[in-house]
């Protein structure tokens, strides 16, 4: 199996972490978003949206969209379980996970930054303010949804909510978002990164990681 992704992509981070936690072997294929590799015809044939990640199974089946890929992974390799079976627990985990994936990430990704820059002439400070605004607003909501009594979002082991949180918090740190108001999120992030399988998925630990971007 092949996972096409970009080292700094938070969506790729989520999927790498899930595969690592479950002990699933996969080959990483770098798609350099900064260099525009996602617009190449060969990649667009795999994923017409030009997004990452793209997960290609051994039989050639192509899966796109990180949350759909994560759902497939959890259904196919159920141990450890990332999405609870209990309806109430499942709803709580998905609310947090989609709070990141649906509310924060879409307005904080590369394509939005390029439009702010190219179409609206946003300065570096304005782009940073944009990123910080939407992350702060979304993370403030998520902070209220988390348990205060568990090391991870809703229990003693990381689940889908935690994988979305730790990847988004990486982006928050990258954009210098003040995190003093998010103690639960900070605790969860530290606990996630203490898990070797998740730390191995961290952007800085990828073979295509770069020091200058």
PDB file of C-alpha atoms in Angstrom:
ATOM      1  CA  UNK A   1       0.000   0.000   0.000  1.00  0.00           C
ATOM      2  CA  UNK A   2       1.106   3.541  -0.724  1.00  0.00           C
ATOM      3  CA  UNK A   3       0.308   6.727   1.125  1.00  0.00           C
ATOM      4  CA  UNK A   4       0.841   9.813  -1.005  1.00  0.00           C
ATOM      5  CA  UNK A   5       1.291  12.799   1.253  1.00  0.00           C
ATOM      6  CA  UNK A   6       3.311  15.826   2.218  1.00  0.00           C
ATOM      7  CA  UNK A   7       5.457  15.959   5.331  1.00  0.00           C
ATOM      8  CA  UNK A   8       3.895  19.158   6.683  1.00  0.00           C
ATOM      9  CA  UNK A   9       0.318  18.314   5.729  1.00  0.00           C
ATOM     10  CA  UNK A  10      -1.832  17.918   8.835  1.00  0.00           C
ATOM     11  CA  UNK A  11      -4.200  15.612   6.972  1.00  0.00           C
ATOM     12  CA  UNK A  12      -1.288  13.355   6.024  1.00  0.00           C
ATOM     13  CA  UNK A  13      -0.105  13.453   9.653  1.00  0.00           C
ATOM     14  CA  UNK A  14      -3.496  12.128  10.820  1.00  0.00           C
ATOM     15  CA  UNK A  15      -3.404   9.176   8.460  1.00  0.00           C
ATOM     16  CA  UNK A  16       0.244   8.300   9.118  1.00  0.00           C
ATOM     17  CA  UNK A  17      -0.481   8.267  12.844  1.00  0.00           C
ATOM     18  CA  UNK A  18      -3.479   5.953  12.431  1.00  0.00           C
ATOM     19  CA  UNK A  19      -1.553   3.484  10.278  1.00  0.00           C
ATOM     20  CA  UNK A  20       1.368   3.525  12.705  1.00  0.00           C
ATOM     21  CA  UNK A  21      -0.864   2.940  15.720  1.00  0.00           C
ATOM     22  CA  UNK A  22      -2.392  -0.074  14.028  1.00  0.00           C
ATOM     23  CA  UNK A  23       0.939  -1.441  12.844  1.00  0.00           C
ATOM     24  CA  UNK A  24      -0.058  -1.324   9.178  1.00  0.00           C
ATOM     25  CA  UNK A  25       2.855  -1.411   6.741  1.00  0.00           C
ATOM     26  CA  UNK A  26       2.756   1.191   3.975  1.00  0.00           C
ATOM     27  CA  UNK A  27       5.065   3.016   1.611  1.00  0.00           C
ATOM     28  CA  UNK A  28       5.242   6.785   1.817  1.00  0.00           C
ATOM     29  CA  UNK A  29       5.289   8.695  -1.479  1.00  0.00           C
ATOM     30  CA  UNK A  30       6.141  12.376  -1.158  1.00  0.00           C
ATOM     31  CA  UNK A  31       3.955  14.924  -2.946  1.00  0.00           C
ATOM     32  CA  UNK A  32       5.736  18.244  -2.566  1.00  0.00           C
ATOM     33  CA  UNK A  33       2.960  20.805  -2.295  1.00  0.00           C
ATOM     34  CA  UNK A  34       5.428  23.668  -2.201  1.00  0.00           C
ATOM     35  CA  UNK A  35       6.855  22.596  -5.537  1.00  0.00           C
ATOM     36  CA  UNK A  36       3.412  22.061  -7.055  1.00  0.00           C
ATOM     37  CA  UNK A  37       3.697  18.267  -7.388  1.00  0.00           C
ATOM     38  CA  UNK A  38      -0.014  17.961  -6.592  1.00  0.00           C
ATOM     39  CA  UNK A  39      -0.843  19.655  -9.895  1.00  0.00           C
ATOM     40  CA  UNK A  40       1.117  17.144 -11.981  1.00  0.00           C
ATOM     41  CA  UNK A  41      -1.020  15.126 -14.384  1.00  0.00           C
ATOM     42  CA  UNK A  42       0.219  11.860 -12.898  1.00  0.00           C
ATOM     43  CA  UNK A  43      -0.953  12.864  -9.429  1.00  0.00           C
ATOM     44  CA  UNK A  44      -4.209  14.427 -10.598  1.00  0.00           C
ATOM     45  CA  UNK A  45      -5.014  11.076 -12.205  1.00  0.00           C
ATOM     46  CA  UNK A  46      -4.884   9.565  -8.730  1.00  0.00           C
ATOM     47  CA  UNK A  47      -6.632  12.402  -6.926  1.00  0.00           C
ATOM     48  CA  UNK A  48      -8.482  14.912  -9.131  1.00  0.00           C
ATOM     49  CA  UNK A  49      -8.780  17.363  -6.228  1.00  0.00           C
ATOM     50  CA  UNK A  50      -5.005  17.639  -6.075  1.00  0.00           C
ATOM     51  CA  UNK A  51      -5.182  17.219  -2.324  1.00  0.00           C
ATOM     52  CA  UNK A  52      -3.277  14.990   0.042  1.00  0.00           C
ATOM     53  CA  UNK A  53      -3.295  12.360   1.303  1.00  0.00           C
ATOM     54  CA  UNK A  54      -4.154   9.702  -1.246  1.00  0.00           C
ATOM     55  CA  UNK A  55      -4.136   6.075  -0.088  1.00  0.00           C
ATOM     56  CA  UNK A  56      -3.617   3.404  -2.729  1.00  0.00           C
ATOM     57  CA  UNK A  57      -4.411  -0.160  -1.695  1.00  0.00           C
ATOM     58  CA  UNK A  58      -2.538  -3.241  -2.878  1.00  0.00           C
ATOM     59  CA  UNK A  59      -5.285  -4.003  -5.407  1.00  0.00           C
ATOM     60  CA  UNK A  60      -5.010  -0.512  -6.897  1.00  0.00           C
ATOM     61  CA  UNK A  61      -8.097   0.942  -5.211  1.00  0.00           C
ATOM     62  CA  UNK A  62      -7.633   4.658  -4.595  1.00  0.00           C
ATOM     63  CA  UNK A  63      -8.993   6.357  -1.502  1.00  0.00           C
ATOM     64  CA  UNK A  64      -9.020  10.132  -0.961  1.00  0.00           C
ATOM     65  CA  UNK A  65     -10.045  12.569   1.788  1.00  0.00           C
ATOM     66  CA  UNK A  66      -8.285  11.934   5.097  1.00  0.00           C
ATOM     67  CA  UNK A  67     -11.441  11.402   7.158  1.00  0.00           C
ATOM     68  CA  UNK A  68     -12.754   8.808   4.703  1.00  0.00           C
ATOM     69  CA  UNK A  69      -9.350   7.114   4.659  1.00  0.00           C
ATOM     70  CA  UNK A  70      -9.289   7.080   8.455  1.00  0.00           C
ATOM     71  CA  UNK A  71     -12.760   5.546   8.567  1.00  0.00           C
ATOM     72  CA  UNK A  72     -11.621   2.825   6.151  1.00  0.00           C
ATOM     73  CA  UNK A  73      -8.469   2.165   8.160  1.00  0.00           C
ATOM     74  CA  UNK A  74     -10.404   1.846  11.411  1.00  0.00           C
ATOM     75  CA  UNK A  75     -12.947  -0.510   9.862  1.00  0.00           C
ATOM     76  CA  UNK A  76     -10.302  -2.655   8.185  1.00  0.00           C
ATOM     77  CA  UNK A  77      -7.771  -2.829  11.025  1.00  0.00           C
ATOM     78  CA  UNK A  78      -9.928  -2.419  14.131  1.00  0.00           C
ATOM     79  CA  UNK A  79      -7.208  -2.720  16.774  1.00  0.00           C
ATOM     80  CA  UNK A  80      -6.731  -0.302  18.416  1.00  0.00           C
ATOM     81  CA  UNK A  81     -10.150   1.186  17.784  1.00  0.00           C
ATOM     82  CA  UNK A  82     -10.091   4.874  16.879  1.00  0.00           C
ATOM     83  CA  UNK A  83     -13.828   5.448  16.397  1.00  0.00           C
ATOM     84  CA  UNK A  84     -15.957   4.082  19.261  1.00  0.00           C
ATOM     85  CA  UNK A  85     -18.796   1.669  18.566  1.00  0.00           C
ATOM     86  CA  UNK A  86     -21.019   3.151  21.280  1.00  0.00           C
ATOM     87  CA  UNK A  87     -23.274   5.728  19.570  1.00  0.00           C
ATOM     88  CA  UNK A  88     -22.827   8.468  22.178  1.00  0.00           C
ATOM     89  CA  UNK A  89     -19.073   8.052  22.457  1.00  0.00           C
ATOM     90  CA  UNK A  90     -18.825   7.912  18.675  1.00  0.00           C
ATOM     91  CA  UNK A  91     -20.770  11.174  18.310  1.00  0.00           C
ATOM     92  CA  UNK A  92     -18.501  12.961  20.783  1.00  0.00           C
ATOM     93  CA  UNK A  93     -15.310  11.765  19.097  1.00  0.00           C
ATOM     94  CA  UNK A  94     -16.603  12.668  15.641  1.00  0.00           C
ATOM     95  CA  UNK A  95     -17.737  16.112  16.787  1.00  0.00           C
ATOM     96  CA  UNK A  96     -14.198  16.984  17.831  1.00  0.00           C
ATOM     97  CA  UNK A  97     -12.585  15.306  14.821  1.00  0.00           C
ATOM     98  CA  UNK A  98     -14.840  17.145  12.386  1.00  0.00           C
ATOM     99  CA  UNK A  99     -14.408  20.360  14.329  1.00  0.00           C
ATOM    100  CA  UNK A 100     -10.810  20.200  13.150  1.00  0.00           C
ATOM    101  CA  UNK A 101     -11.388  18.632   9.737  1.00  0.00           C
ATOM    102  CA  UNK A 102     -14.483  20.610   8.707  1.00  0.00           C
ATOM    103  CA  UNK A 103     -14.288  23.907  10.603  1.00  0.00           C
ATOM    104  CA  UNK A 104     -10.595  24.717  11.055  1.00  0.00           C
ATOM    105  CA  UNK A 105      -8.606  22.993   8.342  1.00  0.00           C
ATOM    106  CA  UNK A 106     -10.541  24.083   5.198  1.00  0.00           C
ATOM    107  CA  UNK A 107      -9.852  27.788   5.813  1.00  0.00           C
ATOM    108  CA  UNK A 108      -6.262  27.190   6.939  1.00  0.00           C
ATOM    109  CA  UNK A 109      -4.835  25.186   4.065  1.00  0.00           C
ATOM    110  CA  UNK A 110      -2.371  26.030   1.311  1.00  0.00           C
ATOM    111  CA  UNK A 111      -4.914  26.765  -1.400  1.00  0.00           C
ATOM    112  CA  UNK A 112      -6.570  29.421   0.759  1.00  0.00           C
ATOM    113  CA  UNK A 113      -3.209  31.007   1.536  1.00  0.00           C
ATOM    114  CA  UNK A 114      -2.395  31.168  -2.168  1.00  0.00           C
ATOM    115  CA  UNK A 115      -5.679  32.935  -2.938  1.00  0.00           C
ATOM    116  CA  UNK A 116      -5.209  35.408  -0.081  1.00  0.00           C
ATOM    117  CA  UNK A 117      -1.767  36.141  -1.455  1.00  0.00           C
ATOM    118  CA  UNK A 118      -2.333  36.069  -5.204  1.00  0.00           C
ATOM    119  CA  UNK A 119      -5.886  37.383  -5.518  1.00  0.00           C
ATOM    120  CA  UNK A 120      -6.127  39.740  -2.553  1.00  0.00           C
ATOM    121  CA  UNK A 121      -2.525  40.765  -2.001  1.00  0.00           C
ATOM    122  CA  UNK A 122      -2.465  39.798   1.656  1.00  0.00           C
ATOM    123  CA  UNK A 123       0.771  40.545   3.474  1.00  0.00           C
ATOM    124  CA  UNK A 124       2.620  37.951   5.526  1.00  0.00           C
ATOM    125  CA  UNK A 125       1.232  39.511   8.720  1.00  0.00           C
ATOM    126  CA  UNK A 126      -2.303  39.472   7.352  1.00  0.00           C
ATOM    127  CA  UNK A 127      -2.030  35.813   6.353  1.00  0.00           C
ATOM    128  CA  UNK A 128      -0.704  34.966   9.805  1.00  0.00           C
ATOM    129  CA  UNK A 129      -3.585  36.871  11.430  1.00  0.00           C
ATOM    130  CA  UNK A 130      -6.044  34.933   9.231  1.00  0.00           C
ATOM    131  CA  UNK A 131      -4.574  31.610  10.244  1.00  0.00           C
ATOM    132  CA  UNK A 132      -4.486  32.481  13.913  1.00  0.00           C
ATOM    133  CA  UNK A 133      -8.050  33.811  13.926  1.00  0.00           C
ATOM    134  CA  UNK A 134      -9.660  30.672  12.520  1.00  0.00           C
ATOM    135  CA  UNK A 135      -7.516  28.298  14.556  1.00  0.00           C
ATOM    136  CA  UNK A 136      -8.194  30.178  17.795  1.00  0.00           C
ATOM    137  CA  UNK A 137     -11.928  30.263  17.126  1.00  0.00           C
ATOM    138  CA  UNK A 138     -12.135  26.558  16.312  1.00  0.00           C
ATOM    139  CA  UNK A 139      -9.810  25.353  19.054  1.00  0.00           C
ATOM    140  CA  UNK A 140     -11.723  27.364  21.663  1.00  0.00           C
ATOM    141  CA  UNK A 141     -14.838  25.363  20.812  1.00  0.00           C
ATOM    142  CA  UNK A 142     -12.989  22.054  20.921  1.00  0.00           C
ATOM    143  CA  UNK A 143     -11.420  22.898  24.287  1.00  0.00           C
ATOM    144  CA  UNK A 144     -14.937  22.989  25.800  1.00  0.00           C
ATOM    145  CA  UNK A 145     -15.792  19.548  24.390  1.00  0.00           C
ATOM    146  CA  UNK A 146     -12.904  17.631  25.934  1.00  0.00           C
ATOM    147  CA  UNK A 147     -12.702  15.602  29.109  1.00  0.00           C
ATOM    148  CA  UNK A 148     -10.739  17.115  31.985  1.00  0.00           C
ATOM    149  CA  UNK A 149     -10.094  13.766  33.647  1.00  0.00           C
ATOM    150  CA  UNK A 150      -8.418  11.678  30.958  1.00  0.00           C
ATOM    151  CA  UNK A 151      -4.965  11.853  29.355  1.00  0.00           C
ATOM    152  CA  UNK A 152      -6.453  11.869  25.880  1.00  0.00           C
ATOM    153  CA  UNK A 153      -9.563  13.520  24.460  1.00  0.00           C
ATOM    154  CA  UNK A 154     -12.039  11.011  25.831  1.00  0.00           C
ATOM    155  CA  UNK A 155     -10.107   8.193  27.438  1.00  0.00           C
ATOM    156  CA  UNK A 156      -6.846   6.522  28.291  1.00  0.00           C
ATOM    157  CA  UNK A 157      -5.785   5.882  24.694  1.00  0.00           C
ATOM    158  CA  UNK A 158      -5.702   8.080  21.575  1.00  0.00           C
ATOM    159  CA  UNK A 159      -8.672   7.997  19.232  1.00  0.00           C
ATOM    160  CA  UNK A 160      -9.659   9.816  16.060  1.00  0.00           C
ATOM    161  CA  UNK A 161     -10.263  13.058  17.954  1.00  0.00           C
ATOM    162  CA  UNK A 162      -6.725  12.972  19.337  1.00  0.00           C
ATOM    163  CA  UNK A 163      -5.174  12.394  15.918  1.00  0.00           C
ATOM    164  CA  UNK A 164      -7.005  15.391  14.521  1.00  0.00           C
ATOM    165  CA  UNK A 165      -6.051  17.490  17.545  1.00  0.00           C
ATOM    166  CA  UNK A 166      -2.336  16.683  17.551  1.00  0.00           C
ATOM    167  CA  UNK A 167      -2.015  17.401  13.838  1.00  0.00           C
ATOM    168  CA  UNK A 168      -3.889  20.705  14.124  1.00  0.00           C
ATOM    169  CA  UNK A 169      -1.843  21.752  17.140  1.00  0.00           C
ATOM    170  CA  UNK A 170       1.278  21.235  15.041  1.00  0.00           C
ATOM    171  CA  UNK A 171      -0.119  23.816  12.641  1.00  0.00           C
ATOM    172  CA  UNK A 172      -1.049  26.132  15.500  1.00  0.00           C
ATOM    173  CA  UNK A 173       2.520  26.021  16.754  1.00  0.00           C
ATOM    174  CA  UNK A 174       3.855  26.613  13.265  1.00  0.00           C
ATOM    175  CA  UNK A 175       1.785  29.797  12.985  1.00  0.00           C
ATOM    176  CA  UNK A 176       2.749  31.001  16.492  1.00  0.00           C
ATOM    177  CA  UNK A 177      -0.776  30.824  17.874  1.00  0.00           C
ATOM    178  CA  UNK A 178      -0.709  31.577  21.622  1.00  0.00           C
ATOM    179  CA  UNK A 179      -1.828  28.372  23.342  1.00  0.00           C
ATOM    180  CA  UNK A 180      -2.230  29.560  26.935  1.00  0.00           C
ATOM    181  CA  UNK A 181      -5.998  29.358  26.661  1.00  0.00           C
ATOM    182  CA  UNK A 182      -6.014  25.710  25.607  1.00  0.00           C
ATOM    183  CA  UNK A 183      -4.671  23.632  28.524  1.00  0.00           C
ATOM    184  CA  UNK A 184      -6.634  20.492  27.614  1.00  0.00           C
ATOM    185  CA  UNK A 185      -5.447  20.616  24.028  1.00  0.00           C
ATOM    186  CA  UNK A 186      -1.861  21.190  25.165  1.00  0.00           C
ATOM    187  CA  UNK A 187      -2.062  18.186  27.509  1.00  0.00           C
ATOM    188  CA  UNK A 188      -3.503  15.963  24.798  1.00  0.00           C
ATOM    189  CA  UNK A 189      -0.829  17.045  22.336  1.00  0.00           C
ATOM    190  CA  UNK A 190       1.976  16.270  24.775  1.00  0.00           C
ATOM    191  CA  UNK A 191       0.480  12.870  25.575  1.00  0.00           C
ATOM    192  CA  UNK A 192       0.024  12.049  21.898  1.00  0.00           C
ATOM    193  CA  UNK A 193       3.601  12.929  21.068  1.00  0.00           C
ATOM    194  CA  UNK A 194       4.765  10.660  23.898  1.00  0.00           C
ATOM    195  CA  UNK A 195       3.278   7.734  21.926  1.00  0.00           C
ATOM    196  CA  UNK A 196       6.044   6.436  19.618  1.00  0.00           C
ATOM    197  CA  UNK A 197       3.654   5.560  16.778  1.00  0.00           C
ATOM    198  CA  UNK A 198       2.286   9.109  16.712  1.00  0.00           C
ATOM    199  CA  UNK A 199       5.668  10.762  17.138  1.00  0.00           C
ATOM    200  CA  UNK A 200       6.947   8.728  14.181  1.00  0.00           C
ATOM    201  CA  UNK A 201       4.156  10.311  12.102  1.00  0.00           C
ATOM    202  CA  UNK A 202       5.125  13.852  13.126  1.00  0.00           C
ATOM    203  CA  UNK A 203       6.018  16.089  10.180  1.00  0.00           C
ATOM    204  CA  UNK A 204       9.545  16.739  11.428  1.00  0.00           C
ATOM    205  CA  UNK A 205      10.244  12.999  11.371  1.00  0.00           C
ATOM    206  CA  UNK A 206       9.350  12.452   7.713  1.00  0.00           C
ATOM    207  CA  UNK A 207      12.006  11.722   5.082  1.00  0.00           C
ATOM    208  CA  UNK A 208      10.845  14.644   2.920  1.00  0.00           C
ATOM    209  CA  UNK A 209      10.883  17.171   5.794  1.00  0.00           C
ATOM    210  CA  UNK A 210      12.634  20.425   5.031  1.00  0.00           C
ATOM    211  CA  UNK A 211      14.313  22.912   7.361  1.00  0.00           C
ATOM    212  CA  UNK A 212      13.589  25.991   5.291  1.00  0.00           C
ATOM    213  CA  UNK A 213       9.807  25.745   4.748  1.00  0.00           C
TER     214      UNK A 213
END
